[in-house]
Short mmCIF file of C-alpha atoms and ligand atoms in Angstrom, two decimals:
data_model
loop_
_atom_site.label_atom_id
_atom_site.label_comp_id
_atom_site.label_asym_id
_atom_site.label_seq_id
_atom_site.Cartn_x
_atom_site.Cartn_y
_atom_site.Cartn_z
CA UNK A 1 0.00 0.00 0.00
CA UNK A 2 1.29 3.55 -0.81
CA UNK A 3 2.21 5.84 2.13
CA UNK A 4 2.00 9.45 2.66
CA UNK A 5 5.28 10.67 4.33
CA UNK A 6 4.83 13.59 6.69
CA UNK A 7 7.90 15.79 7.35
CA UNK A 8 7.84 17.60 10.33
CA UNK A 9 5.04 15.69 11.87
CA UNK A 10 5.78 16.05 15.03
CA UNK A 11 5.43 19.53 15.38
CA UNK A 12 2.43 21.57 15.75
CA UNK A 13 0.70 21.25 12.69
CA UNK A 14 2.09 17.82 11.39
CA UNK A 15 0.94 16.11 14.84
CA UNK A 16 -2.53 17.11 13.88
CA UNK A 17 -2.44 16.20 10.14
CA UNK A 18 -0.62 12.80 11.69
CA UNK A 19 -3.66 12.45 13.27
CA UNK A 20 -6.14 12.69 10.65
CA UNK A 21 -4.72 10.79 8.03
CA UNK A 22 -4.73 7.97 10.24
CA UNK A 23 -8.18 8.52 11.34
CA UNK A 24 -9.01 8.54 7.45
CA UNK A 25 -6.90 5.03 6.77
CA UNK A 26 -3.84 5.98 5.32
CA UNK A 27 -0.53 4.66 5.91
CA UNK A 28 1.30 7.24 7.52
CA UNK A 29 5.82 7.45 8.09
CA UNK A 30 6.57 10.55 9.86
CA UNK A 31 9.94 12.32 9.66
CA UNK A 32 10.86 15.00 12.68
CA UNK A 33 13.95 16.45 13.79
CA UNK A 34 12.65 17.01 16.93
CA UNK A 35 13.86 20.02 17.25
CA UNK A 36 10.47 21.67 17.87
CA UNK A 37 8.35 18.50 17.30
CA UNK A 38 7.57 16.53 20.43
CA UNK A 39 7.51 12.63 20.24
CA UNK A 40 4.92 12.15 22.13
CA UNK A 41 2.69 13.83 19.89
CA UNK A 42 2.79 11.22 17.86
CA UNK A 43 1.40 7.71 18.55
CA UNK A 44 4.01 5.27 18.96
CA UNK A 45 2.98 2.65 16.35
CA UNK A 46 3.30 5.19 13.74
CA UNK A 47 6.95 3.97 11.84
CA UNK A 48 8.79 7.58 13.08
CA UNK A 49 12.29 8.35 11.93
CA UNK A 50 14.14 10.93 13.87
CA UNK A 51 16.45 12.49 11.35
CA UNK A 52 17.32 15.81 9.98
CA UNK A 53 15.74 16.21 6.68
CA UNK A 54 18.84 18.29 5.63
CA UNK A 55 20.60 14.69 5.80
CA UNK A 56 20.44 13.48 2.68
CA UNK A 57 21.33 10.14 2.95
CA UNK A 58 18.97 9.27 5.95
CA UNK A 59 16.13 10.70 3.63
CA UNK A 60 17.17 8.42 1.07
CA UNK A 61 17.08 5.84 2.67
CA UNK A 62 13.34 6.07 3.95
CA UNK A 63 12.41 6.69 0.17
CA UNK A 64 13.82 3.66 -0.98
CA UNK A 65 12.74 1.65 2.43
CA UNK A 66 8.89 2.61 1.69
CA UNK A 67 6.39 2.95 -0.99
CA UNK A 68 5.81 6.63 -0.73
CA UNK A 69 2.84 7.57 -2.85
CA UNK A 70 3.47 11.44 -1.78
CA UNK A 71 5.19 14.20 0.67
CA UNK A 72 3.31 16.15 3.56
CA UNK A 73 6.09 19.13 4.70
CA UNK A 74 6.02 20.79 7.61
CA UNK A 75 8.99 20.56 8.67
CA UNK A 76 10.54 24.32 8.80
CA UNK A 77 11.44 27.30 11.00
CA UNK A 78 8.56 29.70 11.58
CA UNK A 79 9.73 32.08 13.49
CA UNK A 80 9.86 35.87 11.79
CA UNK A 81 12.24 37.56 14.41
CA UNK A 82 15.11 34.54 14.76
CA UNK A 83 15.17 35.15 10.77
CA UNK A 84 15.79 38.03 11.12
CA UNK A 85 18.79 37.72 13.99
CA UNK A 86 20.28 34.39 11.97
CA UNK A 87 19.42 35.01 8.05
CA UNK A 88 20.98 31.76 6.51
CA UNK A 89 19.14 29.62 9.50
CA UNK A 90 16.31 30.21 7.64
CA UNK A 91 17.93 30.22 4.16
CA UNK A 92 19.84 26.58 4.88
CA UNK A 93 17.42 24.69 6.85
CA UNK A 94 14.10 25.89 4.83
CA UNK A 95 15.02 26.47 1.33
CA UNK A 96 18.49 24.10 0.89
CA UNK A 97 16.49 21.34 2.34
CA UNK A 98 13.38 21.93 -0.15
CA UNK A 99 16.25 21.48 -2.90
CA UNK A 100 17.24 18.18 -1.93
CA UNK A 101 13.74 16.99 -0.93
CA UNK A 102 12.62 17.33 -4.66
CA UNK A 103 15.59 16.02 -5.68
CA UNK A 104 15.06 12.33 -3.83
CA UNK A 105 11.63 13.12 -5.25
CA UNK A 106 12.51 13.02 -8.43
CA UNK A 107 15.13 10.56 -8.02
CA UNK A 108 12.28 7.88 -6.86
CA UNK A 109 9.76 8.87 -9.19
CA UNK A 110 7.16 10.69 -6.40
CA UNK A 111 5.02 13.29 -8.05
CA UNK A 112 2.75 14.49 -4.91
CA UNK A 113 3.98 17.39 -2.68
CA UNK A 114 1.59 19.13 -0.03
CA UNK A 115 3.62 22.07 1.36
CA UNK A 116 2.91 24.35 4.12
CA UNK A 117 4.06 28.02 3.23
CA UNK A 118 3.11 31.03 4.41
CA UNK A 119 1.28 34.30 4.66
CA UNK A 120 4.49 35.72 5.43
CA UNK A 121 5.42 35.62 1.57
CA UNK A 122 3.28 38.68 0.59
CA UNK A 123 5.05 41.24 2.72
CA UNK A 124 3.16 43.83 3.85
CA UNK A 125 -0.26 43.65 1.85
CA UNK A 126 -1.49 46.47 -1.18
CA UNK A 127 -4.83 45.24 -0.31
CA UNK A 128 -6.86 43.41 2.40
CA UNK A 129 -8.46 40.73 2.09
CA UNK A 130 -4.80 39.30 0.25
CA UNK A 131 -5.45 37.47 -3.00
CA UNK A 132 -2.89 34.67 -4.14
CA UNK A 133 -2.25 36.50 -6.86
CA UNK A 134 -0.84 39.32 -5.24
CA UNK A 135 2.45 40.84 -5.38
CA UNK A 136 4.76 38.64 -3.15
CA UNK A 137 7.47 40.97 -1.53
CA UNK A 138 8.63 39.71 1.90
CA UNK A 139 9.61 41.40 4.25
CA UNK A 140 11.87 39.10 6.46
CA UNK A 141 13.76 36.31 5.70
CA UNK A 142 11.41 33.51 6.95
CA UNK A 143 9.02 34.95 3.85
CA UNK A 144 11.30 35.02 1.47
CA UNK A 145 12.45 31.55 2.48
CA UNK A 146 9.08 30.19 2.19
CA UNK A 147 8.70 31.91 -1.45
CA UNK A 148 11.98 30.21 -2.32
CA UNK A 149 10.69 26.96 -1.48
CA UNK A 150 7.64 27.48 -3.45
CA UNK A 151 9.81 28.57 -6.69
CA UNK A 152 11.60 25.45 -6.68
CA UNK A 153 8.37 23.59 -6.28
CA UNK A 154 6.92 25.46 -9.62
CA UNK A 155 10.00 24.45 -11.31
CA UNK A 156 10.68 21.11 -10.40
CA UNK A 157 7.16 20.41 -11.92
CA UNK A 158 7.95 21.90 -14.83
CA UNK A 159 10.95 19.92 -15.39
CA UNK A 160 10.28 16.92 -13.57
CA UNK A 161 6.62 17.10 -13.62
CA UNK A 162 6.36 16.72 -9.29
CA UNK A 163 2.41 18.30 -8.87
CA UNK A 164 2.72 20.43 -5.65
CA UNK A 165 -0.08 22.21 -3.73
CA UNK A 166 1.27 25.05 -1.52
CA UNK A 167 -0.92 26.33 1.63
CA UNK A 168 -0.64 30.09 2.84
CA UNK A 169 -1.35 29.75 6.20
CA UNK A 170 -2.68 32.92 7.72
CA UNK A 171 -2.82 32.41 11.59
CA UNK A 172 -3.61 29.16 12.52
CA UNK A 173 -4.33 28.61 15.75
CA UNK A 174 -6.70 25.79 18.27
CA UNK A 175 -6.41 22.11 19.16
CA UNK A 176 -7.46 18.99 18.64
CA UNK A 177 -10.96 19.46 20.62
CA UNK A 178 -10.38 16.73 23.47
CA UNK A 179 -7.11 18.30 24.41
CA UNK A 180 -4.29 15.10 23.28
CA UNK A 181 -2.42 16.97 21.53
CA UNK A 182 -1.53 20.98 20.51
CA UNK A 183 0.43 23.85 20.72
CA UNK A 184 3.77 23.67 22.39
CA UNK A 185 6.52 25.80 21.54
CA UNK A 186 9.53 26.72 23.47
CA UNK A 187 9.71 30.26 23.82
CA UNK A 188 6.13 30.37 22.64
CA UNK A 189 5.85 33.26 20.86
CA UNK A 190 2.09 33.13 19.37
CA UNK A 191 -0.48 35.68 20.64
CA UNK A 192 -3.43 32.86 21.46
CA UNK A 193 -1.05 30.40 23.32
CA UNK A 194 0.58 33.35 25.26
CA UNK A 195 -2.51 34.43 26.19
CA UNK A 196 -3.73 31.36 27.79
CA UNK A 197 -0.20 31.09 29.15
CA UNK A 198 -1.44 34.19 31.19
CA UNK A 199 -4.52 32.92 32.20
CA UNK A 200 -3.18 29.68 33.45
CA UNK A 201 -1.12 31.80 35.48
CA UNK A 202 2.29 30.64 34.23
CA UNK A 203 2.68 34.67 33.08
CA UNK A 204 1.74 38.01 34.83
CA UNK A 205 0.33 39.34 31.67
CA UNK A 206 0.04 40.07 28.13
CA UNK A 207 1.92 42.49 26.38
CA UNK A 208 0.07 43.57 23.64
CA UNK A 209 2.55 44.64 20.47
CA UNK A 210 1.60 48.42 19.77
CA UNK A 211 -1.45 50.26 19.51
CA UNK A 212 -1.28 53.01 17.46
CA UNK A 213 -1.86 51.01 13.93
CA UNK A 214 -4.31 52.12 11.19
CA UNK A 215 -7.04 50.00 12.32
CA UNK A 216 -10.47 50.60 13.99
CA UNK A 217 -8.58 50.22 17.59
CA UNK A 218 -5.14 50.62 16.60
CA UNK A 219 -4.08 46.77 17.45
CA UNK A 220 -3.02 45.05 14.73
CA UNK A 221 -5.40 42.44 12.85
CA UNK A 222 -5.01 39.29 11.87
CA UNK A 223 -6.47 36.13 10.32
CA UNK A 224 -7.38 33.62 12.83
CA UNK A 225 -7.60 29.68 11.23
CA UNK A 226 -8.29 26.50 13.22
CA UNK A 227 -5.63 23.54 13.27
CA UNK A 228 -8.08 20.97 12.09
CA UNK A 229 -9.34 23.10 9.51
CA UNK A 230 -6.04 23.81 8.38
CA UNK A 231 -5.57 19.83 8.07
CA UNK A 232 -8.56 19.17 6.35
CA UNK A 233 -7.68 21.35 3.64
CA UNK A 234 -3.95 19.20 3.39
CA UNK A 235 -5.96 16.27 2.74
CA UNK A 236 -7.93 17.72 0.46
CA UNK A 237 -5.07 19.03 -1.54
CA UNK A 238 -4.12 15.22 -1.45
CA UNK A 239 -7.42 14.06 -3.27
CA UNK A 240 -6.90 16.78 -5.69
CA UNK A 241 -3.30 16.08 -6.98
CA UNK A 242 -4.27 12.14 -6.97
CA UNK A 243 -7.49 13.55 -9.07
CA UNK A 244 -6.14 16.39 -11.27
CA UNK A 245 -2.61 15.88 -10.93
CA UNK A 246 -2.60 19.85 -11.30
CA UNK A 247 0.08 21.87 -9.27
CA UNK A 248 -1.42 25.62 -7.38
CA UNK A 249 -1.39 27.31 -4.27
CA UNK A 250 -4.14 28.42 -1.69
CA UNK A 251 -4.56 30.61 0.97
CA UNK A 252 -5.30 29.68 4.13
CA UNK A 253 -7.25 31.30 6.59
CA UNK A 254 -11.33 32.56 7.97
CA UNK A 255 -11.32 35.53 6.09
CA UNK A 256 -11.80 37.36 9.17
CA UNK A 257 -9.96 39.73 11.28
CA UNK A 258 -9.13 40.29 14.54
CA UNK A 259 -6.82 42.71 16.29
CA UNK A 260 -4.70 41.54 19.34
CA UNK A 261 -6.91 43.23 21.95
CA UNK A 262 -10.64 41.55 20.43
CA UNK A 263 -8.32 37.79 21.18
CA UNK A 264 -7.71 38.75 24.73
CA UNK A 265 -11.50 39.87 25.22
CA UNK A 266 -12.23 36.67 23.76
CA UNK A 267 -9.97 34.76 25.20
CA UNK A 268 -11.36 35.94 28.95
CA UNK A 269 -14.60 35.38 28.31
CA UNK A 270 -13.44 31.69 27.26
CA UNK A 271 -11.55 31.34 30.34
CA UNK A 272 -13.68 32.99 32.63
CA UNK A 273 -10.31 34.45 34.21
CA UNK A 274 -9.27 38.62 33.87
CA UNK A 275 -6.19 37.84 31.70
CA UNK A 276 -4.04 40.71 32.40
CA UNK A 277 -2.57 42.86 29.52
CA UNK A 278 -1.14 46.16 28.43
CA UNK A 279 0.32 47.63 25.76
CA UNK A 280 4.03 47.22 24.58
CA UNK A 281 5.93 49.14 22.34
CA UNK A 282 5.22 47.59 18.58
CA UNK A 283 7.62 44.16 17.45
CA UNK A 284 9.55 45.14 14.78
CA UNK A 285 8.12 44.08 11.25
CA UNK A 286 4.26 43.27 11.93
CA UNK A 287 1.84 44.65 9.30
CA UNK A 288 -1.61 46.33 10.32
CA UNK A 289 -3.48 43.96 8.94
CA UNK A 290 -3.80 40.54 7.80
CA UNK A 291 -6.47 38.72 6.13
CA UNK A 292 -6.81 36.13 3.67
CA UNK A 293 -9.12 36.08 0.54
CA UNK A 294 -9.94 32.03 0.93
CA UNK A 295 -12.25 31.43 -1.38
CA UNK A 296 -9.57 29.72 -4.04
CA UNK A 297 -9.57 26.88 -1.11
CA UNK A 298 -13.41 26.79 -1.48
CA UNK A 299 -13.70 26.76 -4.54
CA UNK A 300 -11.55 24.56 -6.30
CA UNK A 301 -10.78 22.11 -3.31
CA UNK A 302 -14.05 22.27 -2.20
CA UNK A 303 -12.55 23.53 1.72
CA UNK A 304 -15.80 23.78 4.18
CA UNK A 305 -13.79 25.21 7.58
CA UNK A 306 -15.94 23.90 10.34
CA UNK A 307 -14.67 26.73 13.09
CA UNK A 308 -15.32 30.16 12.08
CA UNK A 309 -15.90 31.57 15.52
CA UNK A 310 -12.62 32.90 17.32
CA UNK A 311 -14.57 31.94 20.99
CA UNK A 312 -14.71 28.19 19.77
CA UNK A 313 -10.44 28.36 18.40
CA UNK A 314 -9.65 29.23 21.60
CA UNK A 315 -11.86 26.85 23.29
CA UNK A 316 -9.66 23.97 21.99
CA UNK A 317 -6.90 25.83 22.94
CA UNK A 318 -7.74 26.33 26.19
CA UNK A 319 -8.69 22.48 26.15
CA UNK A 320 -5.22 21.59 25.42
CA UNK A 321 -3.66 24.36 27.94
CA UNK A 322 -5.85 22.90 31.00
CA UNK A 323 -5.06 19.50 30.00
CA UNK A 324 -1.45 19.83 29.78
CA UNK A 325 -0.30 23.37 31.02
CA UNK A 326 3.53 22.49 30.48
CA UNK A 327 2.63 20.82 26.77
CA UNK A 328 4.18 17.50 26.11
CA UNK A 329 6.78 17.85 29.54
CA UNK A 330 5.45 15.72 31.94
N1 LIG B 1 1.30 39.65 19.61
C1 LIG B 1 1.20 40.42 20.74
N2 LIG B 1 1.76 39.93 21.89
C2 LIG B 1 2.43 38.75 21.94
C3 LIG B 1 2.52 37.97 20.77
C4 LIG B 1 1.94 38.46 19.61
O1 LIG B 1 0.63 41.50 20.75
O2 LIG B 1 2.93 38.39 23.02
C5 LIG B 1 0.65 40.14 18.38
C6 LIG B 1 1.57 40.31 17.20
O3 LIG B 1 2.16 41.57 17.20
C7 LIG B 1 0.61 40.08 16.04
C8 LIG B 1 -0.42 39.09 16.59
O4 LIG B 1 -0.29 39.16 18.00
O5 LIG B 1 -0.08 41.21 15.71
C9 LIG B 1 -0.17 37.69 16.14
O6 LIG B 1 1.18 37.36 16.40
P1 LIG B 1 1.73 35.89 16.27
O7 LIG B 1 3.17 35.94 16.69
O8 LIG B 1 0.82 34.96 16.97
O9 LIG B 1 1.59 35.59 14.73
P2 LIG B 1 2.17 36.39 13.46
O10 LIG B 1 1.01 37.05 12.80
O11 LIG B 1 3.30 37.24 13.81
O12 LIG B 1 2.79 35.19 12.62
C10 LIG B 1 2.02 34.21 11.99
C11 LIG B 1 2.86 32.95 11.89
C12 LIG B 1 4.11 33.21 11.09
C13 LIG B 1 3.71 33.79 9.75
C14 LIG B 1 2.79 34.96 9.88
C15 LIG B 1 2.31 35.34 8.52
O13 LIG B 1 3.22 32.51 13.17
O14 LIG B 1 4.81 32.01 10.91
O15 LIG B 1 1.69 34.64 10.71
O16 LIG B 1 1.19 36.08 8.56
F1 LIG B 1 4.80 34.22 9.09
#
């Protein structure tokens, strides 16, 4: 039986995709660092190798040890300020990697890619809500990294004919909804985790990042998107290169906004605690606003997000913080 092989599947994202694919029936390898991923995220009877996907042998190896039918990858770095401190971090371990990835690709004959980019390619936005059409000028290297990777995808279809689907995730965000598994980053540096971080007590507050942008109460906005709904979307994108064998890329996100003081207002009324914040001095390189125009998703993949209220996101999130308040550490 052919096998999906998810890079990075221990991490936030992959654990959940992990999780659905073998819900669905498929026959799942997972690849993770561990770097950021947590093993325990993932269930043990799932075949996991713990190897760098920059080593090139080791990924060899699992191609020709395996029938992989096509590639799930998660496995980057996200964050926009370490890209900025340590450039070729990002430029090495994101892009390089994506070269040799589609180069075992090619070399065994797997056409499929699902790959998780990022809203952070468009820069700061000429228009709101952000079409995928729109000029891509990033603004940090993380971005531009992510851009990279989707340029060799484009060409290594047209020369090798590898079908890739590329998802611009807005801000995703949530858990799975009975708590096993979610968000754990070390630092954390997400808005909805830190906030529950507060409310669990483990911080004295929230700062809130500036408040003097152009928007109706000059916090910045953003595009809130559920885990699962993120996922379901990934295995659409599966059914539709198996189906059309067509390479494109989607946005990701609810196509609605809010700004950083509307998610701690939410988030207390969630909680039922008075989550303390105030505001901080803006973090270098965050745009006013950022929301995504989904309806590509909709349309063509036929993506039905089942969480498009921000109280019920960080419900699940709150799930997974009471659950486990220090993640995956025992
Ligand atoms: N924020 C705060 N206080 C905090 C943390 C965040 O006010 O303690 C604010 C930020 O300034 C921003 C919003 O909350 O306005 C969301 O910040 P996040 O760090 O949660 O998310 P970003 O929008 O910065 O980043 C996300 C992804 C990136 C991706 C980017 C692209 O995490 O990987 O979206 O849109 F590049």
């Amino acid at each position: 039986m052919s096998q999906i092989l998810v890079l990075g599947g221990a991490g936030y994202i992959g654990s959940h995709m992990v999780d659905k694919l073998i819900t669905d029936g498929y026959d799942v390898i997972v690849v993770d660092n561990l770097v950021n991923g947590h093993r325990a995220s993932v269930p043990a009877d799932v075949p996991f190798y713990e190897i760098n996907i920059g080593d090139k042998t080791a990924l060899d190896k699992i191609f020709v040890e395996n029938q992989i039918d096509a590639v799930v990858h998660f496995a980057a770095f996200i964050e926009v300020a370490e890209s900025m401190a340590d450039p070729m971090k990002y430029f090495s371990n994101n892009t390089t990697n994506m070269t040799a990835l589609l180069e075992i690709m090619r070399d065994h004959d797997v056409k499929k890619i699902v790959f998780s980019s990022s809203a952070a390619v468009y820069g700061v936005p000429e228009r709101i809500p952000i079409k995928e059409n729109d000029p891509k000028n990033p603004i940090n290297p993380y971005g531009l990294s992510k851009l990279q990777m989707e340029q060799q995808m484009h060409w290594a279809d047209v020369a090798y004919g590898i079908k890739g689907v590329a998802f611009r995730y807005f801000n995703v965000a949530g858990a799975k909804a009975d708590g096993s598994i979610g968000e754990d980053h070390h630092p954390e540096t997400h808005l909805i985790p830190i906030v529950l971080q507060a409310a669990a007590g483990q911080r004295e507050m929230v700062e809130m990042f500036g408040d003097d942008y152009n928007t109706p109460d000059g916090f910045n906005v953003r595009d809130y998107v559920h885990v699962l709904d993120v996922v379901d979307a990934h295995v659409l994108a599966l059914d539709y290169l198996a189906e059309k064998n067509q390479s494109n890329t989607f946005n990701l996100g609810s196509a609605t906004g809010f700004s950083v003081k509307q998610i701690v207002e939410a988030a207390r009324e969630v909680t039922g605690i008075n989550i303390k914040a105030k505001v901080s001095p803006r973090r270098p390189g965050d745009p006013d606003t950022l929301i995504a125009d989904a309806l590509a998703a909709r349309e063509i993949l036929g993506w039905r997000p089942k969480y498009d209220n921000i109280h019920e996101i960080i419900k699940t999130a709150w799930a997974w913080k009471q659950k486990n308040p220090n993640g995956y550490e025992k």
